[in-house]
């Protein structure tokens, strides 16, 4: 198709503001699928996938729209991940577009994720079309939201489109705005091929499916292609587009968006942001913006029962088939035995994977507190990346330590500003900006150490704002910090899996609170258990779990048998997550006790 009739765009929205519903309306409006079929698609997605032999993952679709000017346009809607930890993937999806719809809920207003993603879109020079969604709600305040968009996103909202994705209001106006306002794609069909890889996933029938945006040149079935960043070469087996069902084609042209299958077996062999070219007439430069993304948060994952070690490894291997951003390598802890050190793109990513391991793979796990990656500069001039407290070099060898920071955007009702600022200060946050978004809402911009955010920050933010604060972040580089290793000793023995890296200013109170917390969670045993916190050789806090005296069921003797059973059951459940450290039974809670502090 002539490039002037192509539009590539995505939808930017805060969670729940209506991105998916609006995408469905656009698909429906262009008649890509009949309403009835759409419903079926959702109901029988698995069947359709089986029948066609391809998984439909992303909402990246090609639509054909007959505009008021009488021309038929090819609209490529490009999906963006809705997850705060996937900033880089979002940036690559936006790089595939010339424009974006900014969808804002008319009753909620602009939220943190809207702002963070708009900044990214503006950086990439995208044409932005504000859409004020959910105007059907009685609580909708479209004029107020328009003002927020103008004041805080800096967009002209005079032509913002009022819409209700639910009631199909504004859909046609949105389609017309896409055609009129978003420029056609750039790129030159006669130059050596350059295609941006902006998404990929593993398909059990087809191997890896790669979503691309063609800039220069074309790609045909049978072409030998090369990934410029990795240097890998493959032959193209299939090409196609989602409509939203897959339609196979012979060729993708400059400016277009579609999928490629090229016999790639492992997801990790395809890097998001890489550039595909042709072996026969290769381009030399990568498209701008490529980054090799690396995990930023690490934790140890151990089976409670050592015999589950192989199952845990198999489960992790299966998970990375579909998510190549996870890393794992064997780790051996004195306290916990054999397990894995696992890396994730962020805290939420880590929590999702932990939950999947337990739920989908039915594993009984002990996880250790999350750690970020420190840059440790040694006196001998070497720099080592440390993602586990046990790997921290001796104090005497360390010149300085740098830790990763993030730039955070938080939007919240003004009533909660006090407690939230207090939380941010407590978390070593540095205020960059504070503004009123409206009379009742405030936007805060802070630089915070990532380590402070991985320590249970989301929950604390939620409770400090009664759930009203929205939060988004992007990486903000490394800065020097005075970090120390805090060790925990149980009956005089250091427990490696309980060590943490803390800022020196916080080490004392963290040590104190940690021993108190551990005292609460470590059950009484046959003997006294001494818990100590230490900085190097110096003990900074201690407490004792006294030996127990009574059998837990003793008080039920002669009493109700079901109650006794219940107690025993409870005890058993607790035991499932116990790890014997030396002679002491330590429950899972102890290894995450640090998260409950501060
Ligand atoms: P995530 O998928 O979680 O990122 O959310 P999303 O932004 O895709 O939002 P989604 O389309 O799932 O909509 C969130 C909720 O808002 C759903 O319950 C929708 O039914 C509802 N919703 C979407 N658009 C409208 C609208 O125009 N009016 C009303 N009243 N509700 C809407």
Coordinates of C-alpha atoms and ligand atoms in Angstrom, one line a residue:
X1 CA 0.0 0.0 0.0
X2 CA 1.1 3.6 -0.7
X3 CA 2.8 4.8 2.4
X4 CA 0.6 7.9 2.5
X5 CA -2.4 5.7 3.4
X6 CA -0.6 4.0 6.3
X7 CA -0.9 5.1 10.0
X8 CA 1.0 3.5 12.8
X9 CA -0.2 4.3 16.3
X10 CA -0.5 3.0 19.8
X11 CA -2.8 3.8 22.7
X12 CA -1.3 5.2 25.9
X13 CA -3.4 5.0 29.0
X14 CA -3.1 4.4 32.7
X15 CA -4.3 1.0 33.9
X16 CA -8.1 0.7 33.8
X17 CA -8.7 4.0 31.8
X18 CA -10.0 1.9 29.0
X19 CA -7.2 1.0 26.5
X20 CA -8.4 -2.5 25.7
X21 CA -12.1 -1.5 25.5
X22 CA -11.2 1.3 23.1
X23 CA -9.0 -1.0 21.0
X24 CA -11.9 -3.4 20.7
X25 CA -14.2 -0.6 19.5
X26 CA -11.7 0.4 16.8
X27 CA -11.4 -3.2 15.6
X28 CA -15.2 -3.5 15.6
X29 CA -15.7 -0.1 13.8
X30 CA -13.4 -1.0 11.0
X31 CA -15.3 -4.3 10.6
X32 CA -12.2 -6.4 11.0
X33 CA -14.4 -8.7 13.0
X34 CA -18.1 -8.9 13.5
X35 CA -19.3 -8.2 17.0
X36 CA -20.5 -11.8 17.3
X37 CA -17.2 -13.2 16.1
X38 CA -15.3 -11.0 18.5
X39 CA -17.2 -12.4 21.4
X40 CA -16.4 -15.9 20.1
X41 CA -12.8 -14.9 19.8
X42 CA -12.6 -14.2 23.5
X43 CA -14.6 -17.3 24.4
X44 CA -12.8 -19.7 22.1
X45 CA -9.4 -18.0 21.8
X46 CA -7.7 -21.3 22.7
X47 CA -9.6 -23.2 20.0
X48 CA -8.8 -20.5 17.4
X49 CA -5.2 -20.7 18.3
X50 CA -5.2 -24.4 18.1
X51 CA -7.0 -24.4 14.7
X52 CA -4.8 -21.8 13.1
X53 CA -1.7 -23.1 14.9
X54 CA -0.6 -19.7 16.2
X55 CA -0.9 -17.9 19.5
X56 CA -2.5 -14.5 19.5
X57 CA -0.7 -12.6 22.2
X58 CA -0.6 -8.9 21.5
X59 CA -3.3 -6.5 20.6
X60 CA -1.2 -5.4 17.6
X61 CA -3.6 -5.4 14.7
X62 CA -3.9 -4.1 11.2
X63 CA -7.3 -2.5 10.4
X64 CA -8.6 -1.0 7.2
X65 CA -10.6 2.1 7.5
X66 CA -12.6 4.0 4.8
X67 CA -12.2 7.6 5.8
X68 CA -14.4 10.6 5.1
X69 CA -12.0 11.7 2.4
X70 CA -13.0 8.5 0.5
X71 CA -9.6 6.8 0.8
X72 CA -9.0 3.4 2.4
X73 CA -6.3 3.6 5.1
X74 CA -4.2 0.9 6.7
X75 CA -4.2 1.5 10.4
X76 CA -1.7 -0.4 12.4
X77 CA -2.5 -0.4 16.1
X78 CA 0.6 -1.3 18.1
X79 CA 0.2 -2.7 21.6
X80 CA 2.3 -1.5 24.5
X81 CA 2.9 -3.5 27.7
X82 CA 0.9 -2.0 30.6
X83 CA 3.5 -2.9 33.2
X84 CA 5.7 -0.4 35.0
X85 CA 8.7 -2.6 34.9
X86 CA 8.7 -2.8 31.1
X87 CA 9.6 0.8 30.3
X88 CA 12.1 -0.3 27.6
X89 CA 9.6 -2.5 25.8
X90 CA 7.1 0.4 25.9
X91 CA 9.7 2.7 24.4
X92 CA 10.4 0.3 21.5
X93 CA 6.6 -0.1 20.8
X94 CA 6.3 3.6 20.7
X95 CA 9.3 3.8 18.4
X96 CA 7.4 1.8 15.9
X97 CA 4.6 4.5 15.7
X98 CA 4.2 8.0 14.3
X99 CA 1.4 8.8 16.7
X100 CA -0.5 7.8 19.8
X101 CA -3.9 8.2 21.4
X102 CA -3.6 9.5 25.0
X103 CA -6.6 8.0 26.7
X104 CA -7.6 9.6 30.0
X105 CA -10.5 8.5 32.2
X106 CA -12.9 11.5 32.5
X107 CA -13.6 10.7 36.2
X108 CA -10.1 9.8 37.3
X109 CA -8.0 12.4 35.4
X110 CA -4.3 12.1 34.4
X111 CA -2.4 9.5 36.4
X112 CA 1.3 8.6 36.8
X113 CA 1.5 6.0 34.0
X114 CA -0.2 8.5 31.6
X115 CA 2.5 11.1 32.3
X116 CA 5.5 8.7 32.2
X117 CA 4.4 7.2 28.8
X118 CA 3.5 10.6 27.3
X119 CA 7.0 11.8 28.2
X120 CA 8.4 8.9 26.3
X121 CA 6.1 9.5 23.3
X122 CA 7.1 13.2 23.2
X123 CA 10.8 12.2 23.3
X124 CA 10.2 10.1 20.2
X125 CA 8.4 12.9 18.4
X126 CA 5.1 11.2 18.2
X127 CA 1.9 13.1 17.3
X128 CA -0.4 12.8 20.3
X129 CA -4.2 12.8 20.2
X130 CA -5.9 13.2 23.6
X131 CA -9.1 11.2 24.1
X132 CA -11.2 11.7 27.2
X133 CA -12.8 8.4 27.9
X134 CA -15.8 7.3 30.0
X135 CA -17.8 10.5 29.5
X136 CA -20.9 8.3 30.1
X137 CA -20.0 8.2 33.8
X138 CA -22.0 10.5 36.1
X139 CA -18.7 11.4 37.8
X140 CA -17.1 12.4 34.5
X141 CA -15.5 15.9 34.5
X142 CA -14.1 16.3 30.9
X143 CA -13.4 20.0 31.3
X144 CA -11.3 19.5 34.4
X145 CA -9.4 16.6 32.7
X146 CA -8.8 18.8 29.6
X147 CA -7.1 21.3 31.9
X148 CA -5.0 18.7 33.5
X149 CA -3.9 17.5 30.0
X150 CA -3.0 21.0 29.0
X151 CA -1.2 22.0 32.3
X152 CA 0.6 18.8 33.0
X153 CA 1.1 17.0 29.8
X154 CA 1.5 20.2 27.9
X155 CA -0.7 19.1 25.0
X156 CA -3.3 21.3 23.4
X157 CA -6.5 19.7 24.6
X158 CA -8.9 22.0 22.7
X159 CA -9.5 19.2 20.2
X160 CA -9.4 16.4 22.8
X161 CA -12.1 13.8 21.7
X162 CA -14.8 13.1 24.3
X163 CA -15.5 9.4 24.1
X164 CA -17.1 6.4 25.8
X165 CA -15.5 3.2 24.7
X166 CA -18.2 1.4 26.6
X167 CA -21.1 3.1 24.8
X168 CA -19.2 3.5 21.5
X169 CA -19.2 7.3 21.6
X170 CA -16.4 9.1 19.8
X171 CA -15.1 6.1 17.9
X172 CA -15.5 7.6 14.5
X173 CA -14.0 10.9 15.5
X174 CA -11.0 9.0 16.9
X175 CA -10.6 7.2 13.6
X176 CA -10.8 10.4 11.6
X177 CA -8.3 12.1 13.9
X178 CA -5.8 9.2 13.5
X179 CA -6.0 9.6 9.7
X180 CA -5.8 13.4 9.7
X181 CA -3.4 14.2 12.5
X182 CA -0.9 11.3 12.5
X183 CA 1.7 11.5 9.8
X184 CA 2.3 8.6 7.4
X185 CA 5.3 6.5 8.2
X186 CA 8.8 7.5 7.2
X187 CA 11.3 5.1 5.6
X188 CA 12.5 4.4 2.1
X189 CA 11.5 1.2 0.3
X190 CA 14.5 1.4 -2.0
X191 CA 17.1 1.4 0.7
X192 CA 18.6 -1.7 2.4
X193 CA 16.0 -3.3 4.7
X194 CA 15.7 -2.1 8.3
X195 CA 13.0 -3.5 10.5
X196 CA 12.5 -2.7 14.2
X197 CA 11.8 -5.7 16.4
X198 CA 9.3 -4.3 19.0
X199 CA 7.8 -7.4 20.4
X200 CA 8.2 -11.2 20.3
X201 CA 6.8 -14.3 22.0
X202 CA 7.2 -18.0 22.0
X203 CA 4.7 -20.0 20.2
X204 CA 4.6 -23.8 20.9
X205 CA 3.6 -24.6 17.3
X206 CA 5.7 -22.1 15.4
X207 CA 8.7 -21.2 17.5
X208 CA 9.3 -17.5 18.1
X209 CA 7.0 -14.9 16.6
X210 CA 8.5 -11.6 16.0
X211 CA 6.6 -8.3 15.6
X212 CA 8.4 -5.8 13.4
X213 CA 8.0 -2.3 12.0
X214 CA 9.5 -1.9 8.5
X215 CA 11.4 1.3 8.1
X216 CA 13.5 1.0 4.9
X217 CA 13.2 -1.8 2.3
X218 CA 11.0 -4.8 2.3
X219 CA 11.0 -8.4 3.7
X220 CA 9.7 -11.4 1.7
X221 CA 9.0 -15.0 2.6
X222 CA 12.2 -17.0 1.9
X223 CA 14.6 -14.0 2.5
X224 CA 17.7 -14.6 4.6
X225 CA 17.6 -12.1 7.4
X226 CA 20.1 -10.9 9.9
X227 CA 19.7 -9.4 13.3
X228 CA 22.2 -6.6 13.5
X229 CA 22.7 -6.5 17.3
X230 CA 23.1 -10.2 17.8
X231 CA 24.5 -11.1 14.3
X232 CA 22.2 -14.1 14.1
X233 CA 20.9 -15.2 10.7
X234 CA 17.7 -17.0 9.7
X235 CA 15.4 -17.7 6.8
X236 CA 11.9 -16.2 6.8
X237 CA 9.3 -19.0 6.8
X238 CA 6.1 -17.0 7.2
X239 CA 5.0 -13.4 7.2
X240 CA 1.7 -11.9 8.2
X241 CA -0.5 -9.5 10.1
X242 CA -3.1 -9.8 12.8
X243 CA -6.5 -8.6 11.9
X244 CA -6.9 -9.6 14.8
X245 CA -6.8 -13.2 13.5
X246 CA -3.6 -14.0 11.7
X247 CA -3.5 -13.5 8.0
X248 CA -0.5 -14.8 6.1
X249 CA 1.1 -12.6 3.4
X250 CA 4.2 -12.8 1.1
X251 CA 5.8 -9.6 1.9
X252 CA 6.0 -6.6 4.3
X253 CA 6.7 -3.2 2.8
X254 CA 8.5 -0.1 4.1
X255 CA 6.2 1.6 6.6
X256 CA 4.2 -1.5 7.5
X257 CA 3.8 -3.5 10.7
X258 CA 3.5 -7.3 10.9
X259 CA 4.9 -10.6 12.2
X260 CA 7.7 -12.8 11.0
X261 CA 8.4 -16.4 11.7
X262 CA 11.9 -17.5 10.9
X263 CA 12.6 -20.7 12.8
X264 CA 13.9 -19.0 15.9
X265 CA 13.8 -21.6 18.6
X266 CA 14.5 -19.6 21.7
X267 CA 13.0 -16.3 22.8
X268 CA 16.2 -15.1 24.2
X269 CA 17.8 -15.2 20.7
X270 CA 15.6 -12.2 19.7
X271 CA 16.3 -8.9 21.4
X272 CA 13.6 -6.3 21.5
X273 CA 14.8 -3.1 19.8
X274 CA 17.1 -5.0 17.5
X275 CA 17.2 -4.3 13.7
X276 CA 16.5 -6.9 11.1
X277 CA 18.1 -6.5 7.7
X278 CA 18.6 -8.7 4.6
X279 CA 21.8 -10.8 4.3
X280 CA 21.8 -10.1 0.5
X281 CA 21.8 -6.3 0.8
X282 CA 22.5 -5.5 4.5
X283 CA 22.0 -2.2 6.2
X284 CA 24.9 -1.4 8.5
X285 CA 23.5 0.7 11.3
X286 CA 21.1 -0.3 14.0
X287 CA 17.9 1.7 14.3
X288 CA 18.4 4.1 17.3
X289 CA 17.4 3.2 20.9
X290 CA 18.6 -0.4 21.1
X291 CA 19.5 -1.5 24.6
X292 CA 20.4 -5.0 25.9
X293 CA 18.0 -5.0 28.9
X294 CA 19.3 -6.6 32.0
X295 CA 17.5 -7.6 35.2
X296 CA 17.6 -5.0 37.9
X297 CA 16.2 -6.9 40.9
X298 CA 17.5 -10.2 42.2
X299 CA 16.4 -12.6 44.8
X300 CA 17.3 -16.2 45.9
X301 CA 14.6 -18.8 45.2
X302 CA 15.0 -22.1 47.1
X303 CA 12.8 -25.2 47.3
X304 CA 11.6 -25.8 50.8
X305 CA 12.2 -29.5 50.2
X306 CA 15.7 -30.1 48.6
X307 CA 14.2 -32.9 46.4
X308 CA 12.2 -30.3 44.5
X309 CA 15.4 -28.7 43.2
X310 CA 15.1 -30.3 39.7
X311 CA 11.4 -29.4 39.5
X312 CA 12.3 -25.8 40.3
X313 CA 14.9 -25.7 37.6
X314 CA 12.5 -27.2 35.1
X315 CA 9.8 -24.6 36.0
X316 CA 12.3 -21.7 35.6
X317 CA 13.4 -23.1 32.2
X318 CA 9.8 -23.3 31.1
X319 CA 9.1 -19.8 32.2
X320 CA 12.0 -18.3 30.3
X321 CA 10.6 -19.8 27.1
X322 CA 8.0 -17.1 27.3
X323 CA 9.9 -14.4 29.2
X324 CA 13.5 -14.1 28.3
X325 CA 14.0 -11.1 30.6
X326 CA 14.2 -13.5 33.6
X327 CA 17.7 -14.8 34.4
X328 CA 18.6 -17.6 36.8
X329 CA 21.7 -19.4 37.9
X330 CA 22.4 -22.0 40.6
X331 CA 23.2 -20.6 44.0
X332 CA 24.2 -22.3 47.1
X333 CA 23.3 -20.9 50.5
X334 CA 24.7 -22.3 53.8
X335 CA 21.3 -21.7 55.3
X336 CA 19.0 -22.7 52.5
X337 CA 20.9 -25.2 50.5
X338 CA 20.7 -25.4 46.8
X339 CA 18.5 -22.9 44.9
X340 CA 18.7 -20.2 42.2
X341 CA 19.7 -16.6 42.1
X342 CA 17.0 -15.1 39.9
X343 CA 16.9 -11.7 38.1
X344 CA 13.9 -9.7 37.1
X345 CA 13.1 -6.3 35.4
X346 CA 11.5 -4.9 38.5
X347 CA 9.6 -5.7 41.7
X348 CA 6.2 -6.4 40.2
X349 CA 7.8 -8.6 37.6
X350 CA 9.5 -10.6 40.4
X351 CA 6.3 -11.0 42.3
X352 CA 4.4 -12.2 39.3
X353 CA 7.0 -14.9 38.5
X354 CA 7.2 -16.0 42.1
X355 CA 3.4 -16.4 42.2
X356 CA 3.4 -18.3 38.9
X357 CA 6.1 -20.7 40.2
X358 CA 4.0 -21.5 43.2
X359 CA 0.6 -21.6 41.5
X360 CA 1.3 -23.1 38.1
X361 CA 4.1 -25.3 39.1
X362 CA 2.9 -26.1 42.5
X363 CA 6.3 -25.5 44.1
X364 CA 6.8 -24.8 47.8
X365 CA 9.5 -22.1 47.8
X366 CA 11.5 -19.9 50.1
X367 CA 12.4 -16.6 48.6
X368 CA 15.0 -14.2 50.0
X369 CA 14.7 -10.4 50.2
X370 CA 15.1 -8.6 46.8
X371 CA 18.4 -6.9 46.1
X372 CA 19.4 -4.4 43.4
X373 CA 22.6 -4.5 41.5
X374 CA 25.4 -2.5 43.2
X375 CA 28.5 -1.2 41.4
X376 CA 31.3 -1.9 43.8
X377 CA 34.6 -0.1 43.1
X378 CA 37.5 -1.9 44.7
X379 CA 40.7 -0.3 45.8
X380 CA 42.6 -2.4 43.2
X381 CA 40.7 -0.5 40.5
X382 CA 38.3 -3.3 39.6
X383 CA 34.5 -2.7 39.4
X384 CA 32.3 -5.6 40.3
X385 CA 28.5 -5.8 40.0
X386 CA 27.0 -7.3 43.1
X387 CA 23.4 -8.5 43.3
X388 CA 23.6 -10.5 46.5
X389 CA 24.8 -9.5 50.0
X390 CA 27.0 -12.6 50.2
X391 CA 29.0 -11.4 47.2
X392 CA 30.0 -8.0 48.7
X393 CA 33.8 -7.8 49.0
X394 CA 35.5 -7.2 52.3
X395 CA 35.0 -3.7 53.7
X396 CA 38.8 -3.1 53.5
X397 CA 38.8 -3.9 49.8
X398 CA 36.1 -1.4 48.9
X399 CA 36.8 2.1 47.6
X400 CA 33.2 3.1 47.0
X401 CA 29.8 1.7 46.2
X402 CA 27.3 3.1 43.7
X403 CA 23.6 2.1 43.7
X404 CA 20.9 2.5 41.0
X405 CA 18.3 5.3 41.3
X406 CA 15.0 5.8 39.6
X407 CA 13.0 8.9 38.7
X408 CA 9.5 8.4 40.1
X409 CA 6.3 10.2 39.3
X410 CA 3.5 10.0 41.9
X411 CA 0.1 11.5 41.5
X412 CA -2.2 11.7 44.6
X413 CA -5.0 13.6 46.2
X414 CA -3.5 16.5 48.2
X415 CA -4.9 15.2 51.5
X416 CA -2.2 12.5 51.5
X417 CA 0.8 14.6 50.5
X418 CA 2.1 14.7 54.1
X419 CA 2.3 11.0 54.7
X420 CA 3.6 10.2 51.2
X421 CA 6.3 12.8 51.4
X422 CA 7.3 11.4 54.8
X423 CA 7.5 7.9 53.3
X424 CA 9.6 9.2 50.4
X425 CA 12.0 11.0 52.7
X426 CA 12.3 7.9 54.9
X427 CA 13.1 6.0 51.7
X428 CA 16.0 8.4 50.9
X429 CA 14.0 10.1 48.2
X430 CA 15.2 13.5 46.7
X431 CA 12.4 15.8 45.7
X432 CA 12.7 17.2 42.2
X433 CA 9.3 18.7 41.8
X434 CA 6.0 19.2 43.5
X435 CA 3.0 20.8 41.7
X436 CA -0.8 21.0 42.0
X437 CA -2.4 19.1 39.1
X438 CA -5.7 20.6 40.1
X439 CA -7.1 22.0 43.3
X440 CA -7.2 18.6 44.9
X441 CA -4.5 16.6 43.2
X442 CA -0.7 16.8 43.5
X443 CA 2.1 15.5 41.3
X444 CA 5.4 14.6 42.9
X445 CA 8.6 13.9 41.1
X446 CA 11.4 12.2 43.2
X447 CA 14.7 10.5 42.6
X448 CA 14.8 7.4 44.9
X449 CA 17.3 4.6 45.3
X450 CA 15.8 1.5 43.5
X451 CA 16.7 -0.5 46.6
X452 CA 14.2 1.5 48.6
X453 CA 11.4 0.8 46.1
X454 CA 12.0 -3.0 46.1
X455 CA 11.6 -3.0 49.8
X456 CA 7.8 -3.1 50.0
X457 CA 7.3 0.4 48.6
X458 CA 4.1 -0.1 46.7
X459 CA 2.2 -1.4 49.7
X460 CA 3.5 1.4 51.9
X461 CA 2.5 4.0 49.2
X462 CA -0.9 2.4 49.0
X463 CA -1.5 2.5 52.7
X464 CA -0.1 6.1 53.0
X465 CA -2.6 7.3 50.4
X466 CA -5.6 5.0 51.0
X467 CA -4.9 3.4 47.6
X468 CA -5.3 6.7 45.7
X469 CA -1.7 7.3 44.7
X470 CA -0.5 6.3 41.2
X471 CA 3.1 5.6 40.6
X472 CA 5.4 5.1 37.7
X473 CA 9.2 5.3 37.2
X474 CA 12.1 5.1 34.9
X475 CA 15.8 4.3 35.6
X476 CA 17.9 7.3 36.5
X477 CA 21.5 5.9 36.6
X478 CA 23.9 5.1 39.4
X479 CA 25.0 7.4 42.3
X480 CA 27.5 6.8 45.1
X481 CA 26.0 5.8 48.5
X482 CA 27.4 4.7 51.8
X483 CA 26.2 1.1 51.8
X484 CA 27.1 -1.5 54.4
X485 CA 26.4 -5.2 54.9
X486 CA 24.1 -6.0 57.8
X487 CA 24.4 -9.6 59.0
X488 CA 22.0 -11.6 61.1
X489 CA 23.3 -14.3 63.5
X490 CA 21.1 -17.0 64.9
X491 CA 22.6 -18.6 67.9
X492 CA 25.9 -17.0 67.0
X493 CA 25.9 -18.4 63.5
X494 CA 25.6 -15.9 60.6
X495 CA 22.7 -16.8 58.3
X496 CA 23.8 -15.8 54.8
X497 CA 20.2 -15.8 53.4
X498 CA 19.2 -13.1 56.0
X499 CA 22.0 -10.7 55.3
X500 CA 21.1 -7.4 53.6
X501 CA 22.9 -4.4 52.1
X502 CA 21.7 -1.2 53.8
X503 CA 22.5 2.4 53.8
X504 CA 24.8 3.2 56.8
X505 CA 22.3 5.8 58.2
X506 CA 19.6 3.2 58.3
X507 CA 21.7 0.2 59.4
X508 CA 21.1 0.7 63.1
X509 CA 17.4 1.0 63.1
X510 CA 17.0 -1.7 60.4
X511 CA 19.2 -4.0 62.5
X512 CA 17.1 -3.3 65.6
X513 CA 13.7 -3.7 63.9
X514 CA 14.9 -6.8 62.0
X515 CA 15.8 -8.7 65.2
X516 CA 12.5 -7.7 66.7
X517 CA 10.6 -8.9 63.6
X518 CA 12.6 -12.2 63.6
X519 CA 11.7 -12.7 67.2
X520 CA 8.1 -12.5 66.3
X521 CA 8.3 -14.9 63.3
X522 CA 10.7 -17.5 64.6
X523 CA 8.7 -20.0 66.6
X524 CA 9.7 -21.1 70.0
X525 CA 11.9 -24.1 70.1
X526 CA 13.2 -26.6 72.7
X527 CA 16.0 -24.1 73.6
X528 CA 16.5 -20.3 73.7
X529 CA 17.3 -18.8 70.3
X530 CA 19.5 -15.7 70.3
X531 CA 19.0 -13.4 67.3
X532 CA 21.7 -10.7 66.7
X533 CA 22.3 -8.1 64.0
X534 CA 25.9 -7.2 63.2
X535 CA 27.9 -4.7 61.2
X536 CA 31.2 -6.5 60.6
X537 CA 32.3 -7.7 64.1
X538 CA 30.1 -5.3 65.9
X539 CA 26.8 -6.5 67.3
X540 CA 24.2 -3.7 67.0
X541 CA 21.1 -5.4 68.2
X542 CA 19.9 -8.6 69.8
X543 CA 16.8 -10.4 71.1
X544 CA 15.9 -13.8 72.3
X545 CA 13.2 -16.3 71.4
X546 CA 12.6 -18.1 74.7
X547 CA 12.3 -21.9 74.7
X548 CA 8.7 -23.1 74.8
X549 CA 7.2 -24.9 77.6
X550 CA 3.9 -26.4 76.5
X551 CA 2.8 -28.7 73.8
X552 CA 0.7 -26.8 71.4
X553 CA -2.2 -29.2 71.8
X554 CA -1.9 -29.6 75.5
X555 CA -4.7 -27.2 76.2
X556 CA -7.0 -29.3 74.1
X557 CA -6.7 -32.4 76.0
X558 CA -10.0 -33.8 77.0
X559 CA -11.5 -31.2 74.8
X560 CA -12.8 -30.9 71.3
X561 CA -11.0 -33.3 68.9
X562 CA -11.7 -31.2 65.7
X563 CA -10.1 -28.2 67.4
X564 CA -7.0 -30.3 68.1
X565 CA -6.9 -31.5 64.5
X566 CA -7.1 -27.9 63.3
X567 CA -4.2 -26.9 65.5
X568 CA -2.1 -29.7 64.2
X569 CA -3.0 -28.9 60.6
X570 CA -2.0 -25.3 61.2
X571 CA 1.2 -26.4 62.7
X572 CA 1.8 -28.6 59.7
X573 CA 1.1 -25.8 57.2
X574 CA 3.6 -23.6 59.1
X575 CA 6.2 -26.3 58.9
X576 CA 5.9 -26.6 55.2
X577 CA 7.7 -23.3 54.9
X578 CA 10.3 -24.0 57.6
X579 CA 13.9 -24.3 56.8
X580 CA 16.2 -25.8 59.4
X581 CA 19.1 -23.4 60.0
X582 CA 21.7 -25.0 62.2
X583 CA 19.4 -26.4 64.9
X584 CA 16.7 -23.7 64.5
X585 CA 13.5 -23.9 62.5
X586 CA 13.2 -20.7 60.5
X587 CA 10.0 -20.0 58.6
X588 CA 9.7 -18.3 55.1
X589 CA 8.5 -15.1 56.8
X590 CA 11.9 -14.6 58.4
X591 CA 13.6 -14.4 55.0
X592 CA 11.3 -11.6 54.0
X593 CA 11.0 -9.9 57.4
X594 CA 13.2 -7.1 56.1
X595 CA 10.3 -6.0 53.8
X596 CA 8.1 -5.4 56.8
X597 CA 10.4 -2.7 58.2
X598 CA 10.2 1.1 58.0
Ligands
LIG1 P1 -5.7 -2.7 31.6 O1 -6.0 -3.8 30.6 O2 -5.8 -3.2 33.0 O3 -4.4 -1.9 31.3 O4 -6.8 -1.7 31.5 P2 -7.3 -0.9 30.2 O5 -6.8 0.5 30.2 O6 -7.1 -1.7 29.0 O7 -8.8 -0.8 30.6 P3 -10.0 -1.7 30.1 O8 -10.3 -1.4 28.7 O9 -9.8 -3.1 30.5 O10 -11.2 -1.0 30.9 C1 -11.1 -0.9 32.4 C2 -12.5 -0.9 32.9 O11 -13.2 0.3 32.5 C3 -13.4 -2.0 32.4 O12 -14.3 -2.5 33.4 C4 -14.2 -1.4 31.2 O13 -15.5 -2.0 31.0 C5 -14.4 0.0 31.8 N1 -14.5 1.0 30.7 C6 -13.8 1.2 29.6 N2 -14.2 2.2 28.8 C7 -15.3 2.7 29.5 C8 -16.2 3.8 29.2 O14 -16.2 4.5 28.2 N3 -17.2 4.0 30.2 C9 -17.3 3.2 31.3 N4 -18.3 3.5 32.1 N5 -16.5 2.2 31.6 C10 -15.5 2.0 30.7

